[in-house]
Tab-separated table of C-alpha atoms in Angstrom:
chain	number	residue	atom	x	y	z
E	936	MET	CA	-49.574	105.494	97.944
E	937	ARG	CA	-51.876	107.367	95.471
E	938	ASP	CA	-48.828	108.453	93.421
E	939	LYS	CA	-47.789	104.881	93.287
E	940	ALA	CA	-51.203	103.631	92.155
E	941	ASP	CA	-51.169	106.243	89.509
E	942	TYR	CA	-47.620	105.310	88.308
E	943	ALA	CA	-48.577	101.828	88.007
E	944	ARG	CA	-51.871	102.189	86.120
E	945	LYS	CA	-50.195	104.456	83.641
E	946	GLY	CA	-47.468	101.855	82.946
E	947	ILE	CA	-50.052	99.085	82.504
E	948	ALA	CA	-52.336	101.293	80.319
E	949	ARG	CA	-49.532	101.643	77.770
E	950	GLY	CA	-49.629	97.942	76.775
E	951	ARG	CA	-52.169	96.141	74.747
E	952	SER	CA	-55.214	94.350	76.372
E	953	CYS	CA	-55.316	90.536	76.867
E	954	VAL	CA	-58.397	88.398	77.060
E	955	ALA	CA	-59.111	85.182	78.970
E	956	LEU	CA	-62.525	83.323	78.421
E	957	GLN	CA	-64.288	80.116	78.946
E	958	TYR	CA	-65.504	77.895	75.962
E	959	ALA	CA	-67.080	74.549	75.908
E	960	GLY	CA	-63.775	72.726	75.578
E	961	GLY	CA	-61.834	74.797	78.089
E	962	ILE	CA	-60.367	78.364	78.450
E	963	LEU	CA	-58.839	80.388	75.759
E	964	LEU	CA	-56.190	82.941	76.340
E	965	VAL	CA	-55.433	85.568	73.680
E	966	ALA	CA	-52.845	88.207	73.795
E	967	PRO	CA	-51.476	90.710	71.041
E	968	ASN	CA	-47.680	89.893	70.896
E	969	PRO	CA	-45.447	90.461	67.909
E	970	SER	CA	-42.634	88.568	69.743
E	971	SER	CA	-42.140	84.963	69.301
E	972	ALA	CA	-39.693	84.572	72.119
E	973	LEU	CA	-41.123	86.992	75.004
E	974	HIS	CA	-44.339	85.308	76.090
E	975	LYS	CA	-47.053	86.813	77.736
E	976	ILE	CA	-49.004	83.562	78.290
E	977	SER	CA	-47.390	80.546	79.849
E	978	GLU	CA	-48.111	77.466	81.850
E	979	ILE	CA	-47.872	77.252	85.444
E	980	TYR	CA	-48.963	73.882	86.476
E	981	ASP	CA	-50.856	70.942	85.115
E	982	ARG	CA	-54.210	72.399	84.574
E	983	ILE	CA	-53.371	76.226	85.428
E	984	GLY	CA	-52.252	78.777	82.765
E	985	PHE	CA	-50.740	82.160	83.398
E	986	ALA	CA	-51.132	85.431	81.382
E	987	ALA	CA	-49.727	89.118	82.258
E	988	VAL	CA	-49.488	92.325	80.909
E	989	GLY	CA	-47.202	95.268	81.778
E	990	ARG	CA	-43.343	95.379	82.332
E	991	TYR	CA	-41.818	92.189	80.880
E	992	ASN	CA	-39.088	91.624	83.346
E	993	GLU	CA	-41.566	91.993	86.413
E	994	TYR	CA	-44.165	89.660	85.432
E	995	GLU	CA	-41.368	87.162	84.025
E	996	ASN	CA	-40.048	87.017	87.712
E	997	LEU	CA	-43.382	86.560	89.145
E	998	ARG	CA	-44.193	83.694	86.595
E	999	LYS	CA	-41.015	81.896	87.634
E	1000	ALA	CA	-41.728	82.544	91.168
E	1001	GLY	CA	-45.287	81.005	90.834
E	1002	VAL	CA	-43.845	77.889	88.962
E	1003	THR	CA	-41.586	77.356	91.717
E	1004	TYR	CA	-44.196	77.687	94.453
E	1005	ALA	CA	-46.542	75.372	92.683
E	1006	ASP	CA	-43.742	72.725	92.237
E	1007	ILE	CA	-42.833	72.959	95.949
E	1008	THR	CA	-46.514	72.518	96.993
E	1009	GLY	CA	-47.376	69.690	94.720
E	1010	TYR	CA	-43.971	68.168	96.055
E	1011	GLN	CA	-44.622	68.602	99.772
E	1012	PHE	CA	-48.455	67.554	99.568
E	1013	ASP	CA	-50.161	66.408	96.518
E	1014	ARG	CA	-50.409	67.449	92.984
E	1015	HIS	CA	-54.135	68.078	93.461
E	1016	ASP	CA	-53.370	70.669	96.226
E	1017	VAL	CA	-52.004	73.080	93.651
E	1018	THR	CA	-54.950	75.209	92.671
E	1019	ALA	CA	-55.397	78.587	90.745
E	1020	ARG	CA	-56.920	80.162	93.880
E	1021	GLY	CA	-53.922	78.985	95.903
E	1022	ILE	CA	-51.450	80.533	93.234
E	1023	ALA	CA	-53.688	83.720	92.910
E	1024	ASN	CA	-53.639	84.298	96.734
E	1025	TRP	CA	-49.908	83.761	96.769
E	1026	TYR	CA	-49.531	86.457	93.731
E	1027	ALA	CA	-51.844	88.721	95.648
E	1028	GLN	CA	-49.757	88.600	98.850
E	1029	THR	CA	-46.554	89.143	96.943
E	1030	LEU	CA	-47.846	92.042	94.979
E	1031	GLY	CA	-49.493	93.714	97.914
E	1032	THR	CA	-46.040	93.550	99.940
E	1033	ILE	CA	-44.285	94.988	96.973
E	1034	PHE	CA	-46.649	97.701	96.533
E	1035	THR	CA	-46.636	98.747	100.194
E	1036	GLU	CA	-43.073	98.404	101.121
E	1037	SER	CA	-41.115	99.048	97.751
E	1038	PRO	CA	-40.688	102.668	96.600
E	1039	LYS	CA	-41.721	101.422	93.136
E	1040	PRO	CA	-44.661	99.193	92.613
E	1041	PHE	CA	-44.752	96.494	89.945
E	1042	GLU	CA	-46.376	97.540	86.562
E	1043	VAL	CA	-48.170	94.427	85.909
E	1044	GLU	CA	-51.541	92.865	85.937
E	1045	ILE	CA	-51.897	89.029	86.139
E	1046	VAL	CA	-54.515	86.379	85.145
E	1047	VAL	CA	-54.286	82.798	86.698
E	1048	ALA	CA	-56.843	80.323	85.157
E	1049	GLU	CA	-57.516	76.809	86.015
E	1050	VAL	CA	-59.650	74.377	83.727
E	1051	GLY	CA	-61.732	71.843	85.614
E	1052	VAL	CA	-63.577	68.680	84.558
E	1053	SER	CA	-66.771	70.598	83.701
E	1054	PRO	CA	-67.240	74.234	82.818
E	1055	SER	CA	-68.695	74.933	86.168
E	1056	ASP	CA	-65.374	73.861	87.691
E	1057	ASP	CA	-63.317	76.509	85.730
E	1058	GLN	CA	-61.607	79.377	87.645
E	1059	ILE	CA	-60.320	82.692	86.472
E	1060	TYR	CA	-58.530	85.139	88.797
E	1061	ARG	CA	-57.303	88.459	88.198
E	1062	ILE	CA	-54.659	90.020	90.186
E	1063	THR	CA	-53.757	93.678	90.090
E	1064	PHE	CA	-50.560	95.679	90.920
E	1065	ASP	CA	-51.628	96.425	94.550
E	1066	GLY	CA	-52.389	92.807	95.373
E	1067	SER	CA	-56.219	92.891	94.839
E	1068	VAL	CA	-57.578	89.664	93.538
E	1069	THR	CA	-61.120	89.070	91.943
E	1070	ASP	CA	-62.873	86.114	90.670
E	1071	GLU	CA	-63.911	86.645	87.101
E	1072	PRO	CA	-66.645	84.155	86.127
E	1073	GLY	CA	-66.831	83.505	82.110
E	1074	PHE	CA	-64.329	86.088	80.782
E	1075	VAL	CA	-61.943	88.968	81.715
E	1076	ALA	CA	-60.200	91.611	79.921
E	1077	PHE	CA	-56.970	93.111	81.529
E	1078	GLY	CA	-54.441	95.588	80.900
E	1079	GLY	CA	-54.363	98.496	78.178
E	1080	GLN	CA	-58.038	99.674	77.682
E	1081	ALA	CA	-59.444	96.833	79.532
E	1082	ASP	CA	-62.777	98.569	80.197
E	1083	GLN	CA	-63.436	99.069	76.534
E	1084	VAL	CA	-62.385	95.605	75.575
E	1085	SER	CA	-64.600	93.989	78.202
E	1086	ALA	CA	-67.569	95.923	77.168
E	1087	ALA	CA	-67.157	94.675	73.591
E	1088	LEU	CA	-66.383	91.172	74.613
E	1089	LYS	CA	-69.557	91.263	76.838
E	1090	GLU	CA	-71.783	91.780	73.815
E	1091	ARG	CA	-70.330	88.662	72.068
E	1092	TYR	CA	-69.775	86.152	74.886
E	1093	SER	CA	-72.199	83.419	75.636
E	1094	ASP	CA	-71.951	79.984	77.284
E	1095	ASP	CA	-70.804	76.871	75.707
E	1096	MET	CA	-69.124	78.663	72.679
E	1097	SER	CA	-66.964	76.561	70.527
E	1098	LEU	CA	-63.430	77.286	70.098
E	1099	SER	CA	-63.984	79.142	66.962
E	1100	GLU	CA	-66.634	81.351	68.246
E	1101	ALA	CA	-64.750	82.092	71.365
E	1102	PHE	CA	-61.721	83.120	69.204
E	1103	ALA	CA	-63.871	85.201	67.009
E	1104	ALA	CA	-65.427	86.973	70.004
E	1105	ALA	CA	-61.876	87.629	71.568
E	1106	LEU	CA	-60.653	88.882	68.324
E	1107	SER	CA	-63.662	91.262	67.866
E	1108	ALA	CA	-63.072	92.784	71.363
E	1109	LEU	CA	-59.304	93.178	70.966
E	1110	SER	CA	-59.988	94.808	67.427
E	1111	ALA	CA	-62.518	97.277	68.688
E	1112	PRO	CA	-61.986	100.880	67.639
E	1113	GLY	CA	-59.978	102.643	69.912
E	1114	ASN	CA	-60.008	106.407	71.073
E	1115	ASN	CA	-58.908	107.444	67.510
E	1116	GLY	CA	-61.916	105.438	66.015
E	1117	GLU	CA	-59.699	103.089	64.050
E	1118	ARG	CA	-60.030	99.492	64.055
E	1119	THR	CA	-56.985	97.202	64.603
E	1120	GLU	CA	-56.591	94.149	62.394
E	1121	PHE	CA	-54.204	91.477	63.760
E	1122	ALA	CA	-52.203	88.875	61.512
E	1123	ALA	CA	-51.297	85.520	62.816
E	1124	ALA	CA	-47.766	86.544	63.654
E	1125	GLN	CA	-49.178	89.442	65.857
E	1126	LEU	CA	-51.130	87.058	68.250
E	1127	GLU	CA	-50.093	84.899	71.064
E	1128	VAL	CA	-52.968	82.105	71.687
E	1129	ALA	CA	-53.141	79.268	74.023
E	1130	ILE	CA	-55.839	77.004	75.482
E	1131	LEU	CA	-56.195	75.013	78.625
E	1132	ASP	CA	-57.922	71.913	76.826
E	1133	ARG	CA	-60.321	70.111	79.114
E	1134	ALA	CA	-60.169	66.874	77.350
E	1135	ARG	CA	-56.471	66.493	77.812
E	1136	ASP	CA	-55.094	64.525	80.847
E	1137	HIS	CA	-52.470	65.721	83.065
E	1138	ARG	CA	-50.877	68.790	81.212
E	1139	THR	CA	-53.720	70.657	79.594
E	1140	PHE	CA	-51.842	73.819	78.283
E	1141	ARG	CA	-51.477	73.956	74.547
E	1142	ARG	CA	-50.287	76.792	72.261
E	1143	ILE	CA	-52.157	77.560	68.986
E	1144	ARG	CA	-49.993	78.654	66.172
E	1145	ALA	CA	-49.188	78.242	62.462
E	1146	ALA	CA	-51.955	76.508	60.437
E	1147	ARG	CA	-54.479	76.323	63.269
E	1148	LEU	CA	-54.201	79.710	63.985
E	1149	GLU	CA	-54.589	80.640	60.372
E	1150	GLU	CA	-57.706	78.725	60.364
E	1151	LEU	CA	-59.199	80.328	63.338
E	1152	LEU	CA	-58.303	83.748	61.718
E	1153	ALA	CA	-60.119	82.855	58.562
E	1154	GLU	CA	-63.087	81.574	60.487
E	1155	ALA	CA	-63.278	84.638	62.612
E	1156	ARG	CA	-63.267	87.242	59.859
E	1157	PRO	CA	-66.253	87.684	57.585
E	1158	ALA	CA	-66.065	86.293	54.245
E	1159	PRO	CA	-66.026	88.989	51.292
E	1160	THR	CA	-69.220	89.561	49.214
E	1161	ASP	CA	-69.485	87.955	45.708
E	1162	GLU	CA	-70.264	91.123	43.643
E	1163	PRO	CA	-70.288	89.587	40.218
E	1164	ALA	CA	-72.898	87.009	41.513
E	1165	ALA	CA	-74.975	89.816	42.963
E	1166	ASP	CA	-74.936	91.645	39.635
E	1167	GLU	CA	-76.047	88.445	37.607
E	1168	SER	CA	-78.895	87.633	39.971
E	1169	SER	CA	-80.096	91.412	39.669
E	1170	ALA	CA	-79.968	91.004	35.868
E	1171	GLU	CA	-82.077	88.033	35.903
E	1172	SER	CA	-84.588	89.559	38.220
E	1173	SER	CA	-84.941	92.456	35.905
E	1174	GLY	CA	-86.140	90.313	32.874
E	1175	SER	CA	-82.858	90.617	30.646
E	1176	ALA	CA	-82.173	87.588	28.689
E	1177	PRO	CA	-78.646	85.997	29.328
E	1178	SER	CA	-76.154	85.791	26.398
E	1179	GLY	CA	-76.749	82.177	25.792
E	1180	SER	CA	-80.413	82.473	25.276
E	1181	ALA	CA	-82.392	80.514	22.520
E	1182	PRO	CA	-83.015	82.255	19.150
E	1183	SER	CA	-86.187	84.443	18.763
E	1184	GLY	CA	-87.734	82.044	16.356
E	1185	SER	CA	-88.175	79.300	18.859
E	1186	ALA	CA	-90.851	79.321	21.235
E	1187	PRO	CA	-89.966	79.812	24.884
E	1188	GLY	CA	-90.010	76.574	27.020
E	1189	SER	CA	-90.244	74.508	23.787
E	1190	SER	CA	-88.376	71.028	24.120
E	1191	THR	CA	-88.201	70.506	20.311
E	1192	PRO	CA	-84.446	70.112	19.204
E	1193	PRO	CA	-83.342	72.132	16.105
E	1194	SER	CA	-83.525	70.223	12.776
E	1195	SER	CA	-80.291	68.691	11.573
E	1196	SER	CA	-79.137	68.728	8.039
E	1197	GLY	CA	-78.078	65.092	8.272
E	1198	PRO	CA	-76.787	62.202	10.266
E	1199	SER	CA	-73.302	63.536	10.135
E	1200	SER	CA	-74.033	66.827	11.684
E	1201	PRO	CA	-73.089	67.426	15.278
E	1202	SER	CA	-75.889	67.407	17.728
E	1203	SER	CA	-74.394	70.310	19.664
E	1204	PRO	CA	-71.558	72.817	19.303
E	1205	SER	CA	-69.883	71.340	22.124
E	1206	ASP	CA	-69.080	68.129	20.127
E	1207	THR	CA	-66.620	70.000	17.842
E	1208	GLU	CA	-65.351	72.925	20.017
E	1209	PRO	CA	-62.089	72.333	22.056
E	1210	PRO	CA	-62.658	71.819	25.769
E	1211	THR	CA	-62.666	74.907	28.116
E	1212	GLY	CA	-61.299	73.183	31.261
E	1213	PRO	CA	-57.709	73.230	32.545
E	1214	ALA	CA	-55.097	72.117	30.066
E	1215	PRO	CA	-53.857	68.406	30.521
E	1216	GLY	CA	-50.868	68.285	33.049
E	1217	GLY	CA	-52.101	71.649	34.573
E	1218	SER	CA	-52.972	71.838	38.271
E	1219	ASP	CA	-55.956	73.517	39.876
E	1220	ARG	CA	-55.126	72.828	43.490
E	1221	GLY	CA	-55.524	75.660	45.790
E	1222	THR	CA	-53.123	76.817	48.443
E	1223	GLY	CA	-53.665	75.201	51.885
E	1224	LEU	CA	-52.980	76.539	55.376
E	1225	ASP	CA	-49.805	74.747	55.883
E	1226	GLY	CA	-47.491	77.711	55.148
E	1227	GLY	CA	-48.473	79.715	58.178
E	1228	SER	CA	-45.401	81.002	60.035
E	1229	PRO	CA	-45.129	79.977	63.710
E	1230	LEU	CA	-45.278	82.583	66.326
């Protein structure tokens, strides 16, 4: 049994960690995943989401079995009888039986999350390879270097965060320096992101991709510092006059305009110089976020 447990832990640790956390509008699920076809995050039922790490073929079979279990339960009884706790207990029994009776355990860790009417009704359950199930209030990191990611997430997490703040906290925890001391930077194509939206009726699961994901990434990353502006402010503070200052003969602060030679002389050089703006017909429109590639 110890050898099987070590075997499963090593297999799970080879993958990348995933994160599930609450925010004011629901539950956010974030997983590093460069594939656009093989999903780590999926929908189980109306208000229930599924996320997993480990061996893909094993947790994909578990996901399909969970969908079937939820559909049959909702059909035989009522749709409100399908809960994340019931599905988590069913997964725990299945994985516990496989770990005990099968010569090879499943190399998977699963999270089942359900969004409620209010944040106090949200549920997040973590199921490990041996059938252990735990209730995780607020947030959970699983798979890979889960302890390290969980410690980084704990420093950033707070109640009633917005979606942008929750995504920034999840991205910061997943990008935390690893054992080699290097910080991982993720692009939009390397992330799989989904939410359970509390404001939606019936089916609350929704994937975030393309332009919206690019916006969240831009908001999560710190803005670059403006070095030229800083140099200009330091020059003004040191007392140096700017290039466009008044001539030395005029008194500082004087409001008297310079004498003109006649009525035909221009009031200022800008009246005769060509304009400095964009040429007619030119475009100064910036690039938007509509070009982000979907996952």
